[in-house]
Short mmCIF file of C-alpha atoms in Angstrom, two decimals:
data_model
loop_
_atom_site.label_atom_id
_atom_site.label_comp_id
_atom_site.label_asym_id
_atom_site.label_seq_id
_atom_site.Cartn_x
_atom_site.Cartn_y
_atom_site.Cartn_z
CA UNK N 1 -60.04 -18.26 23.58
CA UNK N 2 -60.04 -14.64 22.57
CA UNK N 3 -58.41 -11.43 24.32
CA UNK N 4 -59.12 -8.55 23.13
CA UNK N 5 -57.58 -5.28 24.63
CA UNK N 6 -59.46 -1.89 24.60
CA UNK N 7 -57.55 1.58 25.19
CA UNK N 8 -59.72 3.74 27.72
CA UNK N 9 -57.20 6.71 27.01
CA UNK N 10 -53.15 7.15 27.01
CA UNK N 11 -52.95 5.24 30.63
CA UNK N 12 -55.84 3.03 31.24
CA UNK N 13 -57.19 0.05 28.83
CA UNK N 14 -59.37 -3.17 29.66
CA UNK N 15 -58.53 -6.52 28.46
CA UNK N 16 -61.55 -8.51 27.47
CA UNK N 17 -61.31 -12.29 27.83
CA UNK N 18 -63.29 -14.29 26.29
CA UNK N 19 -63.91 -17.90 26.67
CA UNK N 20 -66.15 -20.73 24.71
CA UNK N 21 -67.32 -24.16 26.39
CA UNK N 22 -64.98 -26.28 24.27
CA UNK N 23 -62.02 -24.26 26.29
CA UNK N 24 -63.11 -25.56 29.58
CA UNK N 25 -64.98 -28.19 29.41
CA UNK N 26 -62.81 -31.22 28.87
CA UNK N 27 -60.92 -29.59 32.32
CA UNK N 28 -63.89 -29.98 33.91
CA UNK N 29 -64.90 -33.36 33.11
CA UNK N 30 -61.03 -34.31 33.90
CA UNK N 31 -61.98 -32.65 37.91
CA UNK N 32 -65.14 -34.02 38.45
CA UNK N 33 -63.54 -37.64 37.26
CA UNK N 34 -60.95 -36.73 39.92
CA UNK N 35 -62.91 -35.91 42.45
CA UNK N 36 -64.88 -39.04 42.07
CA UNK N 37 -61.94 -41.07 42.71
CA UNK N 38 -61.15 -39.13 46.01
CA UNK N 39 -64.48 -38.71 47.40
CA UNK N 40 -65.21 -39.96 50.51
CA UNK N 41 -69.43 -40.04 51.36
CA UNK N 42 -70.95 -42.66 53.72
CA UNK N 43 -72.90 -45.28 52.16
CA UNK N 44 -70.10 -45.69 49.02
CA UNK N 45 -66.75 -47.20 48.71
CA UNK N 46 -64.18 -44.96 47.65
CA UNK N 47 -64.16 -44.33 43.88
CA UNK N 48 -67.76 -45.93 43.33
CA UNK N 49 -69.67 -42.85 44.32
CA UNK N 50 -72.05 -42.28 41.03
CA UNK N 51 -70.72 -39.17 38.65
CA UNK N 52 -74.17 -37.80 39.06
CA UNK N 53 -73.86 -37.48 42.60
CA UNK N 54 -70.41 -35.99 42.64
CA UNK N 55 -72.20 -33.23 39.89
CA UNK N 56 -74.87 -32.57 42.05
CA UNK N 57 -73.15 -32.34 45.03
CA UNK N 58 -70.03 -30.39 43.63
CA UNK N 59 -70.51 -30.02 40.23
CA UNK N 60 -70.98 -26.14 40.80
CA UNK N 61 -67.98 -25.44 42.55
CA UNK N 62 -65.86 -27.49 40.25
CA UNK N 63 -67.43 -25.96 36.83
CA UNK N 64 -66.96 -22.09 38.27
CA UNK N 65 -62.96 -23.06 39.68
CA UNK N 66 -62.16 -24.66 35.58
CA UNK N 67 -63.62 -21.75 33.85
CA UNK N 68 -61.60 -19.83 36.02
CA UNK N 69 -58.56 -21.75 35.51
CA UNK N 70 -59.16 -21.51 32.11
CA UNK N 71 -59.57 -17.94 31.58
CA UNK N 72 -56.34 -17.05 33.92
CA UNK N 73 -54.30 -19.73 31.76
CA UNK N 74 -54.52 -17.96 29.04
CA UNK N 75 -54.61 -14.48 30.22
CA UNK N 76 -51.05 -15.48 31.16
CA UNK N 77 -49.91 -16.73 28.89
CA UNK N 78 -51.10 -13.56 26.46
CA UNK N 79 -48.99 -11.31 28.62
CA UNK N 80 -46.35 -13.51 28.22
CA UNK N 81 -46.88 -13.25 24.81
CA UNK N 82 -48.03 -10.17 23.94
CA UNK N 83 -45.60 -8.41 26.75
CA UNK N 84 -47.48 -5.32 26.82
CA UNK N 85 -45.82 -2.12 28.72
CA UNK N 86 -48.19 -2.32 32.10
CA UNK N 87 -47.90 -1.56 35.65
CA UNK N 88 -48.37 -4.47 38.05
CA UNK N 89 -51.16 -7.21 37.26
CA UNK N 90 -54.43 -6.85 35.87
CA UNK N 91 -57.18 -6.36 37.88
CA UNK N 92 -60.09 -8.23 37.43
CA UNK N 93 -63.05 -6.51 36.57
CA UNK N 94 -67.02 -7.44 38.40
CA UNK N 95 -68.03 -10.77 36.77
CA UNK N 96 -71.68 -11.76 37.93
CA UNK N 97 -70.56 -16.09 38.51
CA UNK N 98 -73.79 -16.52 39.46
CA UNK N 99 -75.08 -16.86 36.21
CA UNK N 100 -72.22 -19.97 35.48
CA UNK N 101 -74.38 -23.59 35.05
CA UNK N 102 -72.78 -26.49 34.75
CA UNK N 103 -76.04 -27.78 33.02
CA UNK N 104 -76.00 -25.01 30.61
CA UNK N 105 -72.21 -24.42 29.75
CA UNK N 106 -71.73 -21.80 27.35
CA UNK N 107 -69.26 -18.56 26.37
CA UNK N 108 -68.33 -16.26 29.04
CA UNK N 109 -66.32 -12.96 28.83
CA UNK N 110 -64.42 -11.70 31.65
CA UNK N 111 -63.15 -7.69 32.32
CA UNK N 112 -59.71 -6.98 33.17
CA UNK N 113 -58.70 -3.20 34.02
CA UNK N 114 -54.69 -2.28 33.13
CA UNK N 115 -52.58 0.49 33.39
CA UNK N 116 -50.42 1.60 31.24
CA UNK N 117 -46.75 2.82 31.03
CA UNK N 118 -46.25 6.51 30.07
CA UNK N 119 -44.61 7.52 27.21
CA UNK N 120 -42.17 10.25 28.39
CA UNK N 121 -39.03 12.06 27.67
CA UNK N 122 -36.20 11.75 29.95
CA UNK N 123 -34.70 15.43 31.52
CA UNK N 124 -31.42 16.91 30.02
CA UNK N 125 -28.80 15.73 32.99
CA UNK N 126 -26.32 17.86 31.31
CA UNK N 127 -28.34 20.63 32.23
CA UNK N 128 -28.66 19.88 35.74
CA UNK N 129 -27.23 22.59 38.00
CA UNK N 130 -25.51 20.84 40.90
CA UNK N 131 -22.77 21.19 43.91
CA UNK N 132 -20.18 19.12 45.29
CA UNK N 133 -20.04 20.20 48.65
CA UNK N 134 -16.63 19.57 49.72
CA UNK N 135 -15.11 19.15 53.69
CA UNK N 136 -11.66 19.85 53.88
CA UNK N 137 -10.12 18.20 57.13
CA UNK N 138 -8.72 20.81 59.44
CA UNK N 139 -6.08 20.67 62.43
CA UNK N 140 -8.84 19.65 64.88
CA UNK N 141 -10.42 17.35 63.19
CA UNK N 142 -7.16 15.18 63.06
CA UNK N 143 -6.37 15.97 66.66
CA UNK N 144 -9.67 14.47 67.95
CA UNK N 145 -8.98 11.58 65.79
CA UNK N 146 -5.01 11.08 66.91
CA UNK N 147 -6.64 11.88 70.65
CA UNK N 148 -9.29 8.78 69.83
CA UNK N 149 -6.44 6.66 68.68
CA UNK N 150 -4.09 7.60 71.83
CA UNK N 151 -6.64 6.87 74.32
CA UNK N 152 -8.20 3.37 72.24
CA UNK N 153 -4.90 1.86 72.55
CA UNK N 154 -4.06 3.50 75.75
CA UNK N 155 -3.65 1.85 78.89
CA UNK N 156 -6.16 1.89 82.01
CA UNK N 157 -4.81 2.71 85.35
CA UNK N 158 -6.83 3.72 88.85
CA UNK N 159 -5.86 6.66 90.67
CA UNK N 160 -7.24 7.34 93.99
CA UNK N 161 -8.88 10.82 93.40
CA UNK N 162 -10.47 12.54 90.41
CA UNK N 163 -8.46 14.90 89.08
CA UNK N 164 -8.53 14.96 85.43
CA UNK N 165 -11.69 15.85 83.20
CA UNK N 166 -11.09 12.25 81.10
CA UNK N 167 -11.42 10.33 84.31
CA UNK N 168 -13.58 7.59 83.70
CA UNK N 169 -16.03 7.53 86.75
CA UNK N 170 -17.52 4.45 87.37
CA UNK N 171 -21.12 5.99 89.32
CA UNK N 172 -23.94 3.95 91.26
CA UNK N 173 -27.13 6.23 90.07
CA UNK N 174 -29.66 6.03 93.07
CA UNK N 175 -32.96 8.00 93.04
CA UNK N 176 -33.18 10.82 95.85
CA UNK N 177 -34.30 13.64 96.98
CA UNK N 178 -32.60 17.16 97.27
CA UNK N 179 -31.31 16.60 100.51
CA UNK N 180 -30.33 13.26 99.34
CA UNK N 181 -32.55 11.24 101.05
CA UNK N 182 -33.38 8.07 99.29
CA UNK N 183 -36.27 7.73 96.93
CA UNK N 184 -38.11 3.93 97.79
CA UNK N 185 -38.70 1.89 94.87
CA UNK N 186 -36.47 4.63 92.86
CA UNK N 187 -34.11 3.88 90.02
CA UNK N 188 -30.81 2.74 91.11
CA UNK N 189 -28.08 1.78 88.64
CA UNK N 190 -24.42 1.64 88.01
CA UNK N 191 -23.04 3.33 85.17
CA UNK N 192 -19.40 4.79 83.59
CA UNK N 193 -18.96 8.34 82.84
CA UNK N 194 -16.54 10.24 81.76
CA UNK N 195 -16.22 13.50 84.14
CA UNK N 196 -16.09 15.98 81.07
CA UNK N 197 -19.61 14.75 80.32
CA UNK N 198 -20.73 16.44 83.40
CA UNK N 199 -21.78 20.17 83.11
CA UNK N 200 -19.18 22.98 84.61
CA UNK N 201 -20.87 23.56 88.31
CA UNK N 202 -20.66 19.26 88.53
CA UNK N 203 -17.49 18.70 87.27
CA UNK N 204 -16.18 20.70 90.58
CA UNK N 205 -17.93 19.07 93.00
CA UNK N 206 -16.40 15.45 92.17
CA UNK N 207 -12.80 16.53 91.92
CA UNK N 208 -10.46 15.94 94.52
CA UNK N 209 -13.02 12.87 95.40
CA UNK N 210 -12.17 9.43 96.44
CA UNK N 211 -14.14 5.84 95.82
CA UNK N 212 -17.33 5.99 98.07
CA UNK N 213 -17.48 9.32 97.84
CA UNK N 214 -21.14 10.79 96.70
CA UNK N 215 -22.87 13.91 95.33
CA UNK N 216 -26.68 14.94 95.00
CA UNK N 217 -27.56 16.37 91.77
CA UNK N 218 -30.75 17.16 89.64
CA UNK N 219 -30.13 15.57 86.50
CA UNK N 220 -30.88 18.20 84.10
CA UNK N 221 -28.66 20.27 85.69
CA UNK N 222 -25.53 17.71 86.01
CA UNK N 223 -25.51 17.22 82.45
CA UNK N 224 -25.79 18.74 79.44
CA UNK N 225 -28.88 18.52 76.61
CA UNK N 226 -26.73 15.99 74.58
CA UNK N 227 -25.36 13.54 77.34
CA UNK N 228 -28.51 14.48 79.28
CA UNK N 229 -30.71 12.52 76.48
CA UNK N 230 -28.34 9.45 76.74
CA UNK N 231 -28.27 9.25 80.17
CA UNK N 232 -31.91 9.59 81.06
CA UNK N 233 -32.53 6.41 78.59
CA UNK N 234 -29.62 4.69 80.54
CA UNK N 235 -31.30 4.58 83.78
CA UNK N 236 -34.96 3.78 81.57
CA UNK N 237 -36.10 6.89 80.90
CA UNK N 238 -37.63 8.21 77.59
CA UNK N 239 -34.96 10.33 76.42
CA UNK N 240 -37.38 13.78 75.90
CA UNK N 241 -39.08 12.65 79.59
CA UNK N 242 -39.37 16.33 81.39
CA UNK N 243 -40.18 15.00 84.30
CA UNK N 244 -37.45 12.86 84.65
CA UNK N 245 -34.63 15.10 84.05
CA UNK N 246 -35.86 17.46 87.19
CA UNK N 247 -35.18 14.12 89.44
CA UNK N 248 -32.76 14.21 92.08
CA UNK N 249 -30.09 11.24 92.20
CA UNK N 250 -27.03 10.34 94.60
CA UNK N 251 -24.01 10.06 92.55
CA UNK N 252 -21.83 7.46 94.11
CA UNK N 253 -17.97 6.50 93.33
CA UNK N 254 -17.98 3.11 92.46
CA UNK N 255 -14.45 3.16 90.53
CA UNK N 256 -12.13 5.89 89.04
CA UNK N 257 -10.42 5.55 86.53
CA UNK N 258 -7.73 6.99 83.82
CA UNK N 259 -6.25 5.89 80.30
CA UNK N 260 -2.97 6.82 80.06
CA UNK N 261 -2.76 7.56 76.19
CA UNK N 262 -0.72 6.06 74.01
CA UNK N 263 2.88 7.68 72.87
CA UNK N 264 2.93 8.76 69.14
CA UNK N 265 5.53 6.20 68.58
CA UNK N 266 7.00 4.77 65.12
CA UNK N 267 5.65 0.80 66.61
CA UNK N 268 2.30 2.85 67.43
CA UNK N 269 2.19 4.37 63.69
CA UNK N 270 2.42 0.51 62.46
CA UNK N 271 -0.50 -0.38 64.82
CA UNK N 272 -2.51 1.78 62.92
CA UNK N 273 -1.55 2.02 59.53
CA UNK N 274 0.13 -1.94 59.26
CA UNK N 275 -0.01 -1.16 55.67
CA UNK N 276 2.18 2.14 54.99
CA UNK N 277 5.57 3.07 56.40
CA UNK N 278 4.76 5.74 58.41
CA UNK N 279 7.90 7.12 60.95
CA UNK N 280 6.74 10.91 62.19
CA UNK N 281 4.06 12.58 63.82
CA UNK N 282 3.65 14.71 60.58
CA UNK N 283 3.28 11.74 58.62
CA UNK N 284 0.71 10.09 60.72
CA UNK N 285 -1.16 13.60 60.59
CA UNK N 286 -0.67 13.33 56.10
CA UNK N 287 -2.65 9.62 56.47
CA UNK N 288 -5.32 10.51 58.97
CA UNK N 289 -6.07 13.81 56.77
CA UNK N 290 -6.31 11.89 53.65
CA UNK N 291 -8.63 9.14 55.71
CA UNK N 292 -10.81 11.71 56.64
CA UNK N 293 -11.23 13.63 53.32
CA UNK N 294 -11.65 10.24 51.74
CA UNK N 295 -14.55 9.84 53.88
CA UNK N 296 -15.93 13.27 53.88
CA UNK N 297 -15.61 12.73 49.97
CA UNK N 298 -17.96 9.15 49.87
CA UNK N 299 -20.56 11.46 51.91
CA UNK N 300 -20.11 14.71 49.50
CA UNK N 301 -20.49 12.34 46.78
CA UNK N 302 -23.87 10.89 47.59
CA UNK N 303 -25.14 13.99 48.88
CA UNK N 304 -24.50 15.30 44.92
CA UNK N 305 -25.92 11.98 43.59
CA UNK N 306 -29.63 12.86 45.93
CA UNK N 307 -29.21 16.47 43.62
CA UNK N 308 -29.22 14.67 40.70
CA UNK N 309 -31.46 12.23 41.60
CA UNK N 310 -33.95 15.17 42.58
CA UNK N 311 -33.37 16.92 39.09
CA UNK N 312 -34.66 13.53 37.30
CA UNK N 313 -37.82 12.98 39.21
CA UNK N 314 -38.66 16.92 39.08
CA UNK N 315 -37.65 17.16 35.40
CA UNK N 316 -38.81 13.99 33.73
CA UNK N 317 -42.35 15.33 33.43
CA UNK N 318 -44.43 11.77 33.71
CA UNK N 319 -48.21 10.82 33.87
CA UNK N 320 -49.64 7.52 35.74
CA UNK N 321 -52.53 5.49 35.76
CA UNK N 322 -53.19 6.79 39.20
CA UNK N 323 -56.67 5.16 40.11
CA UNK N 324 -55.42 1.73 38.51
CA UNK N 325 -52.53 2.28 40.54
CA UNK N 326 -54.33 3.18 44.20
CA UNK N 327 -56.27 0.15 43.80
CA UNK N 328 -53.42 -2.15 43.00
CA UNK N 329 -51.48 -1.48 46.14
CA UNK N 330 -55.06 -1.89 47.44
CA UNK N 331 -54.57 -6.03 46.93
CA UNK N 332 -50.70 -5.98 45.67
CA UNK N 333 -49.64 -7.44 49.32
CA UNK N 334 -49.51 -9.89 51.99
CA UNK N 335 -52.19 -7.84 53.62
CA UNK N 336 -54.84 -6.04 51.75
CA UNK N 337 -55.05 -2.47 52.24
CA UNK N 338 -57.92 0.08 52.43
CA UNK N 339 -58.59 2.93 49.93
CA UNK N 340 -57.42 5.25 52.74
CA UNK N 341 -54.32 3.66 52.97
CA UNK N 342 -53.46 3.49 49.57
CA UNK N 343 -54.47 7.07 49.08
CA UNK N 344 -51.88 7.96 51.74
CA UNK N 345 -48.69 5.91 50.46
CA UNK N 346 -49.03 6.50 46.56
CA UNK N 347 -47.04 9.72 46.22
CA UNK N 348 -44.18 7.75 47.97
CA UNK N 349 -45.19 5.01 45.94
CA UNK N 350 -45.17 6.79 42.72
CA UNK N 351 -41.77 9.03 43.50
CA UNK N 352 -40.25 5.27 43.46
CA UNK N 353 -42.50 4.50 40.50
CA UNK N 354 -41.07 7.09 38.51
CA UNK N 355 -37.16 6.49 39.63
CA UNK N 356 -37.92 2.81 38.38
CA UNK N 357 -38.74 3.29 35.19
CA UNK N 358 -36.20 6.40 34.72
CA UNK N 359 -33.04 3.91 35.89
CA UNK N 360 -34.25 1.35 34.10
CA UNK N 361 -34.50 3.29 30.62
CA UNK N 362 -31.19 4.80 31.87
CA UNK N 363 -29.71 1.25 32.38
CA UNK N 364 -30.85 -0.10 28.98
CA UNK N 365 -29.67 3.14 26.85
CA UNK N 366 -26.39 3.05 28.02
CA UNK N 367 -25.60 -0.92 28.16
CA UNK N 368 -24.67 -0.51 31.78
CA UNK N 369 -24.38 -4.18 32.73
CA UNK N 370 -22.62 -6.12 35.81
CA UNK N 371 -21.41 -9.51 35.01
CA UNK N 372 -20.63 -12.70 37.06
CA UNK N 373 -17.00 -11.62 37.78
CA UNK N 374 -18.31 -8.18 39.09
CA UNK N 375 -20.78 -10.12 41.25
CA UNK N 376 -17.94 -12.07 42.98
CA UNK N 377 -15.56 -9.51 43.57
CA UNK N 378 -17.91 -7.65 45.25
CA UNK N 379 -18.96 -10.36 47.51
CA UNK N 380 -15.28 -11.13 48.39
CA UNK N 381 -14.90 -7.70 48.97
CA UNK N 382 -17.71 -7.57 51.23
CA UNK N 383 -16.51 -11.02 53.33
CA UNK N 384 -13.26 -9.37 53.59
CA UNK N 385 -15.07 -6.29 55.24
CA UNK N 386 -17.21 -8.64 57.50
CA UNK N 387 -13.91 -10.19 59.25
CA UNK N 388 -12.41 -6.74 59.51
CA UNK N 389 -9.14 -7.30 60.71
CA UNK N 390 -9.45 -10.77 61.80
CA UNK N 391 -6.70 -12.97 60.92
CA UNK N 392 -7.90 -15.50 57.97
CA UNK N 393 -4.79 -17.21 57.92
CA UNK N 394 -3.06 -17.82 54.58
CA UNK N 395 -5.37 -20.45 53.53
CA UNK N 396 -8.13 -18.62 51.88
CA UNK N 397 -9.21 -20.89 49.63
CA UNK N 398 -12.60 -21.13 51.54
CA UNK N 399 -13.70 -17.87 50.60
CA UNK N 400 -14.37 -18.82 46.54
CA UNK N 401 -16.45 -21.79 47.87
CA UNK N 402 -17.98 -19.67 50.47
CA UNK N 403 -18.94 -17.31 46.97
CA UNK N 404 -19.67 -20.17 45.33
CA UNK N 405 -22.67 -21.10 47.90
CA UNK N 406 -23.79 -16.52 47.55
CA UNK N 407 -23.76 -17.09 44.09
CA UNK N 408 -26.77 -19.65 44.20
CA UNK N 409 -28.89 -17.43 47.03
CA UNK N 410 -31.36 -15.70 44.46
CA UNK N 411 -31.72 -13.11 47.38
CA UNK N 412 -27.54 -12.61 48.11
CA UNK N 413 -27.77 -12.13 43.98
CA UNK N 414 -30.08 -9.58 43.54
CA UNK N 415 -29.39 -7.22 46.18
CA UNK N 416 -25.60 -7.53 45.34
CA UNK N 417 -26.75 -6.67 41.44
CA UNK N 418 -28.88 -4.07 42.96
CA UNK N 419 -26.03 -2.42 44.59
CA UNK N 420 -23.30 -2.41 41.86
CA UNK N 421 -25.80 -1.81 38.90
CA UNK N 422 -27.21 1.53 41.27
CA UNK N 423 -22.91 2.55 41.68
CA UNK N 424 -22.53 2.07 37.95
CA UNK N 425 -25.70 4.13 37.03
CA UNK N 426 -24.73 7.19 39.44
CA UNK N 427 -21.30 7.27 38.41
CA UNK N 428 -22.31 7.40 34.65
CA UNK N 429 -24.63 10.05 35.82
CA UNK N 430 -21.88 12.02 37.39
CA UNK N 431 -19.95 11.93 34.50
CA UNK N 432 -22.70 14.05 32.37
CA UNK N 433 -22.87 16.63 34.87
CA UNK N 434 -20.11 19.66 35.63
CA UNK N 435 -20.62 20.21 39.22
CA UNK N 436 -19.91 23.25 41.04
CA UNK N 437 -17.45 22.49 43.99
CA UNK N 438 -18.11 24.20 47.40
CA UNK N 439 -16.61 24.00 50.76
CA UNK N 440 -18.87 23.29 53.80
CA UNK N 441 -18.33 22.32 57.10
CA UNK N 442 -18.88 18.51 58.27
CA UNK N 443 -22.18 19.92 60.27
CA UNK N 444 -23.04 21.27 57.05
CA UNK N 445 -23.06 18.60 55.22
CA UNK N 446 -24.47 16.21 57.37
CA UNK N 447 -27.52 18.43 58.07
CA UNK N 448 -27.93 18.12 54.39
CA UNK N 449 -27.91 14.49 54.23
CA UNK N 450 -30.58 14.34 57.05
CA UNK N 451 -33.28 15.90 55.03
CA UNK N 452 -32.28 14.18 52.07
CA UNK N 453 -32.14 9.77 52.65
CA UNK N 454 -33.37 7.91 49.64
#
């Protein structure tokens, strides 16, 4: 056996593999042998059908499926070997088979087409210019989230008229007309909403109303564009449907109802915070602020780790096999794709191409490793999250047997590596950067993260 590889240019190169008779024939000898045993044609006992049948009859087959055998072996096992920087697998190259006789065995060479890996230079991260966008938590932003927290662990009670804009309004939906005459075969549905939902002009017709008590409206004038979207798919509507939101429905009182919220009590402070010893309003107002800019902080942070993810792929100038690489994720999957297709996904495919091999040179420079112990914390940590708040009792012994079982899922592994290997890589990245800190709004930033999700 002989491989030979032959450099096309920088990217591209063809491995030539070249096989002699004495390679693959003993294999094939060994099959037809085998076969002979298993065969099973009329007019012979099994095993006693004559070898010259089984040649004649299959001989062909078997010879072309050995060679083949053969040739992939040890292509293989060269890689292995050899471990030459490529993309993907080879691809084989036309071989005319036709011209394989059993009856005239002799040295074949078979094409393979490769790409290459790039030789390239990382980008300068120092150099990167990037911002921290920071969102400081203000007033209201902890008195909607005290509000949340009143009326969560507030107490339900049913008053016999709406009067208040958090009434909760339990509503039968039913299809109409202006006049409220009822649509046949219309929608008709129960639902809970809370009166503020309801637009201005709406929100005045129901108060002062009892249980049984109805009013006509046209949808897209009862509600807002927001809680209009959300209620339209409630009742089985596309939420953008035009059409539907000029419909007509009778609202009917099915149920009213009210939380009383919660008093900002020290017991109330424990609910929440079981952890901290928390005894005034003020206080509680210090925690939730901190919460908040905590979280605000996680979201800042990986909206600055998409800039400097953006600054490698734009500044690590790169070159791929391109062709090699269109017609790999031609046959690379379950399903083979067309030339179209692969036209269409490989500058996604080549973005992720290029992070790959950046991380991964990244990862090896600067001995950025995650070991066993890492790997279980993280999954206890993770366990912990799943049963929230749940009381484990004080016998947790369970959950290092329960890691013990994670530990062995190849799957539960990697993606757990994947995670903490990815956090170890971005904070080392981080740490090479100064970033320029700037204070945005929580719209702000969030707009930012939607046109940025990698």
């Amino acid at each position: 056996m002989n491989i030979i590889q032959e450099n096309i240019d920088e990217l591209n190169a063809v491995l030539k593999v070249k096989v002699e008779a004495n390679d693959y024939l003993p294999k094939v000898e060994t099959a037809l042998k085998d076969y002979q045993k298993k065969a099973s044609i009329p007019g012979f006992r099994p095993g006693k059908v004559p070898t010259g049948m089984i040649k004649k009859m299959y001989g062909s087959s078997i010879f072309t499926e050995e060679v083949l055998k053969s040739v992939e072996k040890e292509l293989y096992t060269w890689l292995n070997t050899e471990k030459p920087e490529i993309f993907g697998q080879p691809l084989p190259l036309n071989s005319d088979l036709s011209k394989m006789d059993i009856n005239n065995p002799a040295d074949y060479e078979f094409g393979f087409e490769i790409g290459l890996k790039p030789d390239y230079t990382l980008a300068d991260i120092s150099k990167a210019k990037v911002t921290l966008h920071k969102v400081k938590a203000t007033d209201a932003m902890v008195d909607e989230e005290i509000n949340r927290m009143q009326i969560k662990g507030g107490n339900m009670t049913e008053p016999e008229t709406v009067e208040n804009e958090e009434n909760v309004l339990n509503i039968l939906f039913t299809e109409a007309d202006k006049e409220g005459n009822v649509t046949e075969g219309g929608v008709s549905k129960e639902n809970s909403v809370i009166l503020k939902y309801f637009t201005a002009d709406v929100q005045k017709k129901f108060k002062g109303k009892k249980s049984g008590d109805m009013v006509t409206v046209e949808l897209s004038k009862a509600f807002d564009e927001d809680k209009l979207a959300m209620i339209l798919q409630d009742l089985g509507f596309d939420k953008d449907d035009k059409e539907a939101a000029k419909k007509y429905f009778n609202l009917q009182i099915v149920k009213i109802g009210l939380v009383e919220k919660r008093e900002l009590t020290e017991g109330f402070f424990k609910e929440i915070y079981p952890a901290k010893e928390i005894k005034t309003e003020a206080e509680l107002r210090d925690a939730i602020k901190e919460e908040i800019e905590n979280y605000w902080l996680a979201q800042s942070r990986n909206q600055l780790q998409d800039q400097l993810y953006h600054y490698l792929i734009d500044e690590t100038k790169m070159d791929f096999p391109a062709e090699f690489l269109k017609r790999w994720l031609q046959t690379s999957g379950e399903k083979e794709k067309t030339a179209e297709q692969a036209e269409a996904e490989f500058p996604g495919f080549s973005n992720q191409l290029k992070w790959t091999l950046i991380s991964d040179k990244l990862i090896k420079e600067n001995k950025l490793e995650v070991g066993n112990d890492e790997l279980r914390e993280y999954m206890k940590v993770e366990i912990m999250r799943y049963f929230g708040t749940m009381n484990l009792g004080e016998d947790t012994s369970w959950i290092e047997s329960y890691i013990d079982r994670m530990m062995k899922d190849e799957k539960q592994v990697d993606s757990s590596y994947r995670r903490l290997i990815t956090e170890k890589l971005f904070n080392w990245i981080e740490g090479q950067v100064k970033a320029k800190e700037k204070e945005v709004t929580a719209e702000e930033l969030t707009a930012m993260q939607h046109h940025h999700e990698h």
